[in-house]
XYZ file of C-alpha atoms in Angstrom:
710
model
C 14.390 -42.066 21.118
C 17.003 -39.931 19.295
C 18.084 -36.692 20.821
C 20.081 -33.946 19.065
C 20.645 -30.212 20.162
C 21.732 -27.036 18.666
C 24.049 -24.331 19.889
C 22.486 -20.883 20.541
C 24.790 -19.431 17.943
C 23.011 -21.444 14.953
C 20.712 -19.389 13.156
C 17.236 -20.307 11.619
C 18.426 -20.350 8.035
C 21.459 -22.666 7.197
C 23.698 -22.558 4.499
C 22.815 -24.763 1.676
C 26.415 -26.287 2.038
C 25.010 -28.207 5.109
C 21.449 -28.368 3.725
C 21.324 -32.221 4.695
C 23.417 -34.493 6.710
C 23.410 -38.191 7.574
C 21.723 -38.451 10.911
C 21.573 -42.372 11.093
C 23.453 -45.102 9.224
C 22.648 -48.974 9.332
C 24.890 -51.591 8.137
C 23.671 -55.083 8.763
C 25.488 -57.661 11.052
C 24.069 -60.816 9.190
C 23.402 -61.260 5.555
C 22.949 -58.447 3.062
C 20.187 -56.339 4.683
C 19.213 -53.983 6.364
C 21.337 -51.374 4.878
C 20.418 -47.604 4.628
C 20.925 -44.007 5.770
C 18.583 -41.578 7.312
C 18.950 -37.767 5.934
C 18.158 -34.783 8.116
C 17.121 -31.470 6.749
C 18.919 -29.219 9.273
C 17.950 -26.138 7.754
C 15.124 -23.381 8.520
C 13.834 -24.069 4.958
C 12.197 -26.660 2.825
C 14.503 -28.682 0.451
C 13.254 -29.247 -3.015
C 14.850 -32.131 -4.741
C 13.481 -31.292 -8.008
C 15.525 -28.198 -8.065
C 18.705 -29.701 -6.481
C 18.959 -33.239 -6.605
C 19.750 -35.247 -3.516
C 22.835 -37.460 -4.926
C 24.432 -40.166 -2.680
C 27.994 -41.285 -3.888
C 29.779 -44.341 -2.691
C 33.424 -45.097 -2.718
C 34.028 -48.966 -2.458
C 37.255 -50.093 -0.647
C 39.143 -46.845 -1.046
C 38.178 -45.860 -4.467
C 36.833 -42.424 -5.469
C 33.069 -41.908 -4.705
C 30.771 -42.292 -7.887
C 26.857 -41.818 -7.861
C 25.027 -44.522 -6.272
C 21.593 -43.178 -5.939
C 19.810 -39.895 -7.053
C 16.635 -38.294 -5.713
C 15.086 -36.003 -8.280
C 11.708 -35.320 -6.785
C 10.059 -34.612 -3.670
C 10.756 -32.137 -0.812
C 12.060 -32.362 2.836
C 10.662 -29.906 5.369
C 12.719 -28.067 7.811
C 13.738 -30.308 10.869
C 12.360 -33.629 9.124
C 14.049 -36.862 7.962
C 13.900 -39.097 5.089
C 15.116 -42.731 4.987
C 16.717 -44.421 2.092
C 17.382 -47.976 2.230
C 16.630 -51.643 1.873
C 13.014 -52.849 1.817
C 13.059 -54.277 5.333
C 13.622 -50.751 6.681
C 10.548 -49.412 5.213
C 7.790 -50.500 7.985
C 9.860 -48.913 10.649
C 10.558 -45.653 9.006
C 7.107 -45.141 7.899
C 5.686 -45.917 11.288
C 7.912 -43.255 12.715
C 6.716 -40.807 10.309
C 9.301 -40.457 7.787
C 9.114 -40.715 3.907
C 10.924 -43.960 2.768
C 12.700 -44.343 -0.536
C 13.760 -47.736 -1.547
C 17.450 -48.507 -2.642
C 19.168 -51.700 -2.147
C 22.344 -50.438 -0.955
C 25.338 -52.761 -1.196
C 27.889 -50.621 0.872
C 29.845 -52.359 3.458
C 31.766 -50.780 6.464
C 34.746 -49.962 4.562
C 32.887 -47.868 1.927
C 32.761 -44.148 2.283
C 29.534 -42.044 1.568
C 29.225 -38.558 0.232
C 26.033 -36.473 0.294
C 25.368 -33.855 -2.414
C 22.582 -31.275 -2.781
C 22.745 -30.347 -6.333
C 26.273 -29.414 -7.071
C 27.282 -28.989 -3.430
C 28.860 -31.552 -1.087
C 26.953 -31.364 2.311
C 28.261 -34.598 3.999
C 30.941 -37.182 4.173
C 30.786 -40.484 5.913
C 34.295 -42.046 6.359
C 37.226 -40.973 4.345
C 36.971 -41.184 0.646
C 40.058 -42.841 -1.173
C 41.216 -44.564 1.915
C 40.400 -48.338 2.540
C 40.177 -48.958 6.371
C 40.041 -52.614 6.034
C 36.739 -53.886 7.275
C 35.459 -50.638 8.979
C 36.170 -47.206 10.449
C 36.004 -47.724 14.264
C 36.580 -45.716 17.505
C 35.391 -46.194 21.115
C 33.129 -49.012 20.351
C 31.355 -47.044 17.456
C 31.807 -48.904 14.061
C 30.705 -48.378 10.311
C 30.200 -52.056 10.014
C 27.567 -54.278 11.639
C 25.871 -51.404 13.768
C 23.082 -49.047 13.730
C 24.556 -45.526 14.645
C 23.102 -42.152 14.910
C 24.483 -38.560 14.948
C 25.646 -37.402 18.531
C 23.902 -34.365 20.384
C 25.122 -30.920 19.091
C 26.167 -31.759 15.734
C 24.088 -29.966 13.181
C 26.398 -29.356 10.213
C 27.827 -31.849 7.650
C 31.723 -32.631 7.856
C 32.778 -32.343 4.290
C 36.319 -33.649 4.966
C 35.196 -36.935 6.196
C 36.715 -38.602 9.265
C 38.611 -41.916 10.422
C 37.044 -42.171 13.888
C 33.069 -42.709 13.625
C 32.736 -41.826 17.413
C 33.664 -38.229 16.882
C 30.076 -37.763 14.974
C 28.122 -40.847 16.001
C 27.102 -43.250 18.870
C 25.929 -46.784 18.808
C 22.229 -47.450 18.769
C 22.282 -51.205 18.352
C 25.071 -53.669 17.488
C 22.215 -56.178 16.105
C 20.554 -54.329 13.342
C 18.664 -57.399 12.232
C 17.374 -58.259 15.610
C 14.561 -56.895 17.757
C 14.806 -52.962 18.032
C 17.814 -53.231 15.771
C 16.310 -50.183 13.722
C 15.542 -48.180 16.793
C 15.257 -44.574 15.807
C 15.389 -44.767 12.036
C 12.756 -42.208 10.792
C 12.700 -40.194 13.746
C 13.927 -36.619 13.465
C 16.601 -35.730 16.018
C 14.944 -34.788 19.278
C 15.753 -32.509 22.116
C 14.470 -34.103 25.248
C 13.712 -31.980 28.568
C 15.158 -33.652 31.516
C 12.846 -35.158 33.948
C 15.418 -34.316 36.487
C 15.744 -30.599 35.348
C 16.815 -28.596 38.425
C 15.054 -25.364 37.331
C 12.292 -24.280 34.871
C 14.292 -22.108 32.706
C 14.119 -23.222 29.016
C 17.395 -21.428 28.223
C 19.455 -23.415 30.785
C 21.528 -26.073 28.960
C 21.814 -28.315 32.010
C 17.885 -28.719 31.930
C 18.235 -30.508 28.525
C 19.234 -34.055 28.431
C 22.617 -33.524 26.671
C 23.025 -29.855 27.916
C 22.439 -27.934 24.795
C 19.293 -25.391 24.551
C 17.225 -26.054 21.402
C 17.209 -23.765 18.311
C 14.944 -23.441 15.294
C 15.348 -26.873 13.451
C 15.376 -29.188 16.435
C 12.437 -31.115 17.486
C 11.714 -31.010 21.356
C 9.695 -33.425 23.751
C 8.544 -32.151 27.109
C 8.063 -35.639 28.977
C 5.826 -36.868 31.785
C 7.228 -36.871 35.129
C 9.586 -33.922 35.238
C 10.446 -32.497 38.631
C 10.256 -28.955 36.924
C 8.594 -27.996 33.612
C 10.090 -25.548 31.230
C 9.247 -21.934 31.163
C 9.975 -19.846 28.221
C 12.630 -17.363 28.559
C 13.075 -15.863 25.376
C 11.750 -12.343 24.614
C 10.022 -10.883 21.579
C 13.503 -9.662 20.207
C 15.084 -13.224 20.461
C 12.180 -15.763 21.149
C 12.950 -19.201 22.322
C 12.603 -21.657 19.143
C 12.181 -25.118 18.194
C 10.992 -27.192 15.151
C 8.292 -29.698 16.392
C 7.107 -29.554 20.034
C 5.681 -32.616 21.750
C 4.126 -32.197 25.273
C 3.396 -35.420 26.933
C 0.425 -36.165 29.089
C 0.802 -34.504 32.497
C 3.758 -32.324 31.142
C 3.556 -28.544 30.686
C 4.861 -25.478 29.031
C 4.387 -21.936 30.331
C 5.100 -18.548 28.365
C 5.490 -15.660 30.744
C 4.526 -12.231 30.340
C 6.830 -10.546 27.719
C 8.303 -13.738 26.608
C 8.029 -15.290 23.337
C 8.055 -18.950 21.731
C 8.307 -19.707 18.057
C 7.351 -23.231 16.983
C 8.270 -23.687 13.263
C 6.705 -26.913 12.848
C 4.121 -28.808 14.648
C 2.660 -28.744 18.146
C 1.509 -32.041 19.515
C -0.116 -31.434 23.123
C -1.378 -34.588 24.993
C -1.791 -32.681 28.343
C -4.791 -30.832 27.394
C -5.482 -27.173 28.312
C -3.017 -27.188 31.003
C -0.125 -28.151 28.756
C 0.381 -24.972 27.297
C -0.080 -21.758 29.299
C 0.350 -18.288 27.707
C 0.275 -15.750 30.618
C -0.890 -12.232 30.871
C -0.761 -9.529 33.515
C -1.072 -5.804 33.754
C 2.531 -5.551 32.442
C 1.540 -7.357 29.109
C 1.066 -10.791 27.452
C 3.315 -13.836 26.612
C 3.550 -14.578 22.930
C 3.247 -17.833 21.024
C 3.403 -18.525 17.002
C 3.269 -22.055 15.538
C 2.822 -23.464 12.234
C 0.990 -26.849 12.300
C -0.971 -28.981 14.774
C -4.231 -28.640 16.562
C -2.970 -28.174 20.240
C -5.320 -27.111 22.945
C -4.169 -24.700 25.533
C -4.920 -21.933 27.772
C -4.386 -18.131 26.927
C -4.709 -15.706 29.700
C -6.120 -12.296 29.244
C -5.633 -9.675 32.148
C -8.406 -7.119 32.278
C -8.602 -4.239 34.390
C -11.747 -3.194 36.126
C -13.659 0.080 35.462
C -13.794 2.921 37.559
C -16.305 5.228 35.696
C -18.577 5.452 32.905
C -15.891 6.319 30.327
C -13.030 4.002 31.156
C -12.398 0.337 31.863
C -13.705 -0.857 28.261
C -11.772 -3.417 26.598
C -11.829 -4.638 23.012
C -10.889 -8.354 22.952
C -10.739 -11.398 20.575
C -10.406 -14.980 21.227
C -7.101 -16.705 20.514
C -8.961 -20.262 20.751
C -11.218 -21.830 18.278
C -14.940 -20.556 18.704
C -14.734 -20.741 22.221
C -18.301 -21.163 24.064
C -19.005 -18.058 26.332
C -21.199 -19.847 28.840
C -19.326 -21.186 31.685
C -16.202 -19.265 30.778
C -14.497 -16.597 32.819
C -15.872 -14.057 30.500
C -19.358 -14.478 31.390
C -20.759 -11.166 32.836
C -22.363 -11.090 36.178
C -26.011 -10.708 36.380
C -26.845 -10.195 40.015
C -27.423 -6.496 40.912
C -25.696 -4.202 41.423
C -23.280 -6.071 38.923
C -22.773 -4.161 35.805
C -20.326 -6.280 33.774
C -20.706 -6.042 30.113
C -19.981 -8.179 27.142
C -21.067 -6.876 23.720
C -20.767 -7.543 20.163
C -21.162 -4.921 17.378
C -23.699 -4.968 14.735
C -23.083 -2.555 11.551
C -26.749 -2.827 10.107
C -28.588 -1.705 13.445
C -25.645 0.469 14.528
C -25.888 -1.035 17.929
C -23.885 -2.596 20.526
C -25.480 -6.030 21.023
C -25.553 -7.231 24.751
C -24.483 -10.825 25.513
C -27.261 -10.713 28.367
C -30.125 -10.645 26.001
C -30.697 -14.099 24.728
C -32.207 -12.751 21.462
C -28.944 -11.396 20.312
C -27.420 -14.829 20.002
C -23.994 -14.251 21.373
C -23.103 -17.596 22.401
C -19.445 -18.274 21.239
C -16.270 -16.016 20.531
C -16.323 -16.277 16.701
C -12.946 -16.556 15.218
C -11.697 -13.165 13.865
C -14.450 -11.201 15.621
C -14.029 -8.364 18.252
C -16.027 -7.902 21.384
C -16.375 -4.898 23.867
C -16.171 -6.032 27.603
C -16.128 -4.242 30.905
C -15.783 -5.714 34.401
C -16.364 -4.412 37.925
C -13.424 -6.412 39.143
C -9.813 -6.797 37.998
C -8.990 -10.292 36.717
C -6.996 -12.603 34.655
C -9.416 -14.488 32.653
C -8.742 -17.736 30.602
C -9.400 -18.556 27.035
C -9.289 -22.505 26.629
C -9.501 -24.601 23.863
C -7.818 -25.399 20.560
C -5.224 -22.743 19.598
C -5.865 -20.708 16.465
C -3.066 -20.762 13.823
C -5.056 -20.635 10.398
C -5.947 -17.669 8.193
C -9.386 -16.223 9.016
C -11.613 -14.988 6.331
C -14.200 -12.345 6.832
C -16.720 -11.774 4.191
C -20.277 -9.984 3.882
C -18.943 -6.784 5.562
C -21.948 -4.683 4.961
C -22.536 -0.929 4.444
C -25.822 0.226 5.629
C -26.882 3.801 4.637
C -29.420 3.880 7.644
C -26.794 3.089 10.177
C -25.394 5.816 12.211
C -21.696 4.451 11.696
C -22.131 3.191 8.188
C -19.637 0.556 7.348
C -17.848 0.004 10.641
C -17.202 -3.571 11.778
C -15.383 -5.044 14.866
C -12.977 -7.727 14.081
C -10.235 -9.061 16.228
C -6.700 -10.675 16.303
C -7.331 -14.485 16.453
C -3.960 -15.413 17.707
C -1.543 -15.727 20.616
C 0.785 -13.149 19.454
C 0.554 -9.782 18.034
C -0.335 -9.348 14.247
C 0.630 -6.820 11.460
C -2.217 -5.215 9.818
C -2.463 -6.202 6.339
C 1.333 -6.475 5.806
C 1.267 -9.248 3.202
C -2.123 -8.227 1.438
C -5.087 -9.247 3.062
C -7.189 -8.992 0.008
C -9.098 -6.072 1.331
C -12.246 -5.657 -0.914
C -14.218 -2.525 -0.366
C -12.513 -2.084 2.961
C -10.521 1.081 3.765
C -6.775 0.662 4.223
C -6.567 2.075 7.680
C -7.962 -0.128 10.800
C -8.587 1.305 14.347
C -7.770 0.095 17.646
C -9.358 1.305 21.014
C -6.673 2.784 23.151
C -7.756 2.046 26.652
C -5.433 4.594 28.313
C -6.749 7.534 26.335
C -10.338 6.372 25.692
C -10.150 6.878 22.273
C -9.564 5.199 18.762
C -6.202 5.467 17.228
C -5.414 4.621 13.504
C -3.008 1.735 12.428
C -1.703 1.773 9.128
C -0.964 -1.138 6.636
C 2.230 -3.195 6.916
C 3.520 -1.324 10.001
C 0.705 -1.139 12.326
C 0.566 -3.736 15.068
C -2.590 -5.204 16.513
C -1.684 -6.707 19.799
C -2.587 -10.187 20.780
C -6.273 -10.942 21.505
C -7.039 -7.147 20.465
C -10.354 -6.193 18.768
C -10.059 -3.343 16.059
C -12.486 -1.780 13.804
C -12.178 -1.844 10.128
C -14.514 0.367 7.473
C -16.353 -1.163 4.609
C -17.039 1.433 2.092
C -19.540 -0.659 0.041
C -22.013 -3.370 0.768
C -19.853 -6.284 0.094
C -16.567 -5.795 2.035
C -14.206 -8.675 2.660
C -10.858 -9.588 3.826
C -8.741 -12.312 5.074
C -6.589 -12.162 8.276
C -3.185 -13.632 7.212
C -1.419 -15.813 9.827
C 1.929 -15.182 8.175
C 1.469 -11.553 9.661
C 1.906 -12.870 13.205
C 4.800 -11.346 15.090
C 6.287 -11.302 18.532
C 6.082 -7.586 19.311
C 8.725 -5.973 21.722
C 7.140 -2.509 21.745
C 3.872 -0.477 22.230
C 1.956 -0.817 18.926
C 1.126 2.866 18.843
C 4.702 4.106 18.675
C 5.761 5.755 15.367
C 8.830 7.619 14.080
C 7.957 8.140 10.516
C 9.214 10.945 8.515
C 6.792 13.224 6.917
C 4.224 12.469 9.428
C 2.606 14.767 11.973
C 0.833 13.203 15.022
C -1.338 15.808 16.778
C -3.072 14.869 20.019
C -5.753 16.662 21.733
C -5.441 15.870 25.600
C -8.141 16.527 28.068
C -6.019 17.660 31.043
C -8.907 17.174 33.451
C -10.199 13.782 32.414
C -7.261 12.128 31.299
C -8.591 11.404 27.764
C -6.805 12.105 24.362
C -7.561 11.942 20.798
C -5.157 11.537 18.022
C -5.109 12.930 14.485
C -2.486 12.108 11.858
C -1.468 14.159 9.000
C 1.259 12.456 6.752
C 2.724 12.511 3.149
C 1.919 9.691 0.908
C 3.368 9.850 -2.781
C 0.104 8.296 -4.322
C -2.285 10.110 -2.185
C -4.344 13.077 -3.450
C -5.970 16.227 -1.762
C -9.441 14.623 -1.896
C -10.490 11.742 0.340
C -8.624 8.379 -0.442
C -9.593 5.135 1.064
C -6.233 3.741 0.599
C -4.654 6.172 2.747
C -7.164 8.439 4.760
C -9.081 7.051 7.842
C -12.536 8.137 8.902
C -12.758 9.494 12.338
C -14.494 7.293 14.985
C -15.374 9.126 18.215
C -14.825 7.679 21.729
C -14.944 9.480 25.039
C -11.982 11.910 24.403
C -12.512 15.390 22.876
C -13.367 15.065 19.116
C -10.302 16.112 17.153
C -10.164 15.593 13.121
C -9.649 17.061 9.518
C -12.577 17.523 7.608
C -12.157 16.712 3.780
C -14.901 16.525 1.341
C -17.337 16.669 4.133
C -15.783 13.518 5.592
C -14.248 13.618 9.259
C -10.779 12.111 9.355
C -8.393 11.008 12.002
C -5.769 10.052 9.266
C -5.074 12.533 6.300
C -2.706 11.943 3.550
C -1.435 14.497 1.152
C 1.058 13.849 -1.831
C 3.354 16.783 -0.213
C 3.044 19.461 2.371
C 3.643 22.980 0.816
C 4.222 26.168 2.335
C 1.053 27.388 0.806
C -1.021 24.726 2.420
C -3.656 25.230 5.305
C -4.989 22.220 7.134
C -8.335 22.811 9.006
C -8.796 20.825 11.965
C -12.042 20.551 13.996
C -12.342 20.254 17.773
C -15.383 19.387 19.715
C -14.934 19.447 23.528
C -16.163 16.605 25.968
C -17.192 17.135 29.599
C -13.764 19.002 30.316
C -12.663 22.703 29.795
C -8.950 22.689 29.766
C -7.061 21.048 27.023
C -3.675 20.946 25.099
C -2.670 19.950 21.751
C 0.703 18.273 21.432
C 2.570 17.668 18.230
C 5.068 14.850 17.453
C 7.131 14.853 14.073
C 7.450 18.718 13.340
C 11.169 18.487 12.744
C 10.664 15.373 10.358
C 8.818 17.155 7.691
C 10.977 17.314 4.517
C 11.110 20.708 2.651
C 9.311 22.500 5.481
C 11.224 24.269 8.192
C 8.258 25.620 10.092
C 4.860 24.076 11.400
C 2.371 26.613 12.659
C -0.771 25.975 14.678
C -3.344 28.861 14.540
C -6.291 29.095 17.067
C -8.913 30.826 15.214
C -10.854 31.465 18.399
C -8.182 33.357 20.122
C -6.321 34.451 17.151
C -3.105 32.801 18.381
C -0.334 31.321 16.280
C 2.291 29.185 17.716
C 5.404 27.978 16.004
C 5.353 24.097 16.893
C 9.053 23.595 16.077
C 9.887 25.632 19.062
C 6.994 24.632 21.251
C 5.072 21.618 20.457
C 2.391 21.907 23.028
C -0.346 24.594 22.918
C -2.616 24.896 25.992
C -6.285 26.315 25.618
C -9.718 26.260 27.145
C -12.964 25.174 25.408
C -16.719 26.064 25.993
C -19.943 24.689 24.872
C -21.029 26.281 21.730
C -17.532 26.890 20.173
C -17.237 26.458 16.437
C -15.946 23.271 15.531
C -13.499 24.643 12.864
C -11.320 26.172 15.411
C -7.648 25.093 14.510
C -5.574 25.403 11.365
C -2.154 23.853 10.771
C -0.010 25.740 8.280
C 3.644 25.850 7.035
C 4.243 29.480 6.556
C 3.299 32.682 8.627
C -0.390 33.409 8.460
C -1.738 36.881 8.465
C -5.053 36.378 9.620
C -7.675 39.245 9.232
C -5.239 41.368 7.640
C -7.689 43.294 5.479
C -5.648 44.957 2.901
C -5.320 43.034 -0.210
C -3.673 46.052 -1.556
C -3.972 49.776 -1.313
C -7.451 49.745 -3.060
C -9.280 46.444 -1.799
C -10.346 45.356 1.495
C -12.089 42.395 2.656
C -13.667 41.418 6.357
C -16.385 39.327 7.736
C -19.707 40.490 8.980
C -23.164 38.819 9.820
C -22.712 35.554 7.424
C -21.216 37.528 4.816
C -17.790 38.354 3.462
C -17.661 42.089 2.657
C -15.721 43.584 -0.207
C -14.824 47.290 -0.290
C -12.706 49.045 -2.815
C -11.745 52.942 -2.958
C -13.141 53.133 -6.464
C -15.533 51.041 -8.703
C -13.907 48.180 -10.316
C -14.684 45.046 -12.428
C -13.801 42.097 -10.829
C -14.385 38.158 -10.133
C -14.560 37.371 -6.400
C -14.312 33.794 -5.134
C -14.474 32.514 -1.457
C -12.920 29.167 -0.672
C -12.638 27.015 2.375
C -9.018 26.297 3.431
C -9.562 22.740 1.925
C -9.840 24.354 -1.427
C -13.783 23.992 -1.809
C -15.614 26.989 -3.569
C -18.069 28.442 -0.880
C -19.509 31.251 -3.227
C -18.564 33.578 -6.089
C -19.506 36.967 -7.169
C -18.885 39.595 -9.956
C -18.270 43.034 -9.386
C -19.133 45.240 -12.623
C -18.144 48.741 -12.046
C -18.991 48.659 -8.314
C -17.000 49.398 -5.054
C -18.631 47.041 -2.760
C -20.269 43.485 -2.512
C -21.698 41.250 0.188
C -21.024 37.618 -0.432
C -23.201 35.104 1.545
C -21.352 32.212 2.927
C -24.057 30.483 4.802
C -23.241 28.522 8.033
C -19.472 28.200 7.004
C -17.098 28.662 9.996
C -13.425 28.692 10.026
C -10.839 30.203 7.745
C -11.768 31.461 4.497
C -9.652 32.447 1.300
C -10.930 35.410 -0.621
C -9.603 35.686 -4.134
C -10.081 38.984 -6.123
C -9.209 38.809 -9.808
C -9.220 42.243 -11.596
C -7.472 43.599 -14.663
C -5.072 40.363 -14.705
C -4.181 40.832 -11.037
C -5.156 38.488 -8.327
C -5.364 39.574 -4.778
C -5.736 37.057 -1.896
C -6.354 37.134 1.826
C -7.501 35.013 4.525
C -10.391 35.997 6.745
C -11.631 34.348 9.832
C -15.268 33.516 9.934
C -16.283 32.973 13.620
């Protein structure tokens, strides 16, 4: 078995000047065959020979090299090899998984070889222009009559050439025509974990057979019978890496909490569910991203117990293929007083469907679906089975008018790593652009925006269909090793207002932000409907829609943003604001409490404390960007306005003719009235509560004022 290793400093993307190198060479010891070379793609990308031809040049007996073979079609994936040679090498190359190209080479041990990728020379074998006699030799390694392979640690071509082959190669066989004479041909370079490894650390060079830690383009094998098996030590920022990963029967690989492994090629796991273990604890989860293969494994999920009616709920998703629930760790207990729960969500009936009720037909964790669980006892539970790696399509997302929460669907991250929400375009059809995640620590939903929002591994999330035929595809290319909490954000022109329940420890977040393409009406591409949890309800209402994220094209000094608040079981609260000093063109951000007639400059103090009672008007707060003179009744010396008994009252000191309009702070017209030589008017505003804008237009003059309707 061939072995090769990469230094830690080699990066995943290799310059095309070393885009392919000779990793094995065969020159017969009898007759004219076998003769051939193995070419290794040691980059992090696929080589396309139709774009850049692979050219092999030969220099005979010290002559200048000239083209001997050209490959002008086909590709070579990262970390893999092709074999070019005489026909008697074909069976071995193909049986070892390589693509074979027939070329009846006639080179001898004294002929130099050059490898070119298009117009770039990437490797030289021997010394062009020099005749060494019968062969180049050194330390028992010869370019004549031997099968030789590249030595460990060499990952780039030598474009100057060499006179001593032992610098780059080691001898596999001195009898290429005999049994085993073609050993290794067609097998991409492999890094082998030592069976005698002294520790479990993946990143310790001495644990690998030739002392080098693997990197992106290298294939890795974990053999049977090791005294210690590898534990991944790379983190999310600098994950451990390899190309293909093979785990032999009885071997194992573990990924601890907050550690990460990227396998850019194929995983082959002959050890079953115990061969790969991705661990979880109260501190976090391990992370695995791989590109190919159908390996089985175990992915742990730490789940804290509940302590009351409003905590301990977790939204999860399975990272293995359609795992059967019966017999698994996730089956909720049934004996009283056990009150474990496992639910699926049904949009049509607007109900949580209980696993314990057989008629609900919840038998498997469906790929890409989310589930709600709660358990009496804290435990680390195991997902076992074939690990998911492919895209997951979700279609038929309904929007039911009769449903209490029209259009909401509980989906889930189906992978062993975190996932960007809709970063590479998930093909959202009739689905709002913002998703929601249940934040267990605050017992509320928070919004995650496209491209930047992170869905943690095994995390359920809600999406909203805005028509009856919603669909999307969860794109596996958006997987990521995430190094920070997904809810952190430092965007410019974004206010994050959070209403905290200081007694119960819950909290509800509400976001106001600037998006150039947004409007001042509801936009499904930028705004997000509010979804209540156990925290106090806190949202912006626009066009009659309750919103947890509201986007505007700009925030101006004239804007007033109404915010509704509905208490939960507590009495004492505070609102904290992040981003007040990151609003472009606005030096001041104010919060006004309409119940207490209190205005606070959030730039100076971003925390506002208050109490709430049952029966309080929902439209309690407004955010604004210039000083607000609330209930200042004098529009001018001649016109006054005030609120009384569901009416806006207008009084003037002399009869006038005027048009009077009353608006909500979101700009909606509440009512209008015309004065015709009169000095008073009562304008009914129905059950509207909050801040009203009164506009009086007379003789070409406009007078505006703000009136609290409480």
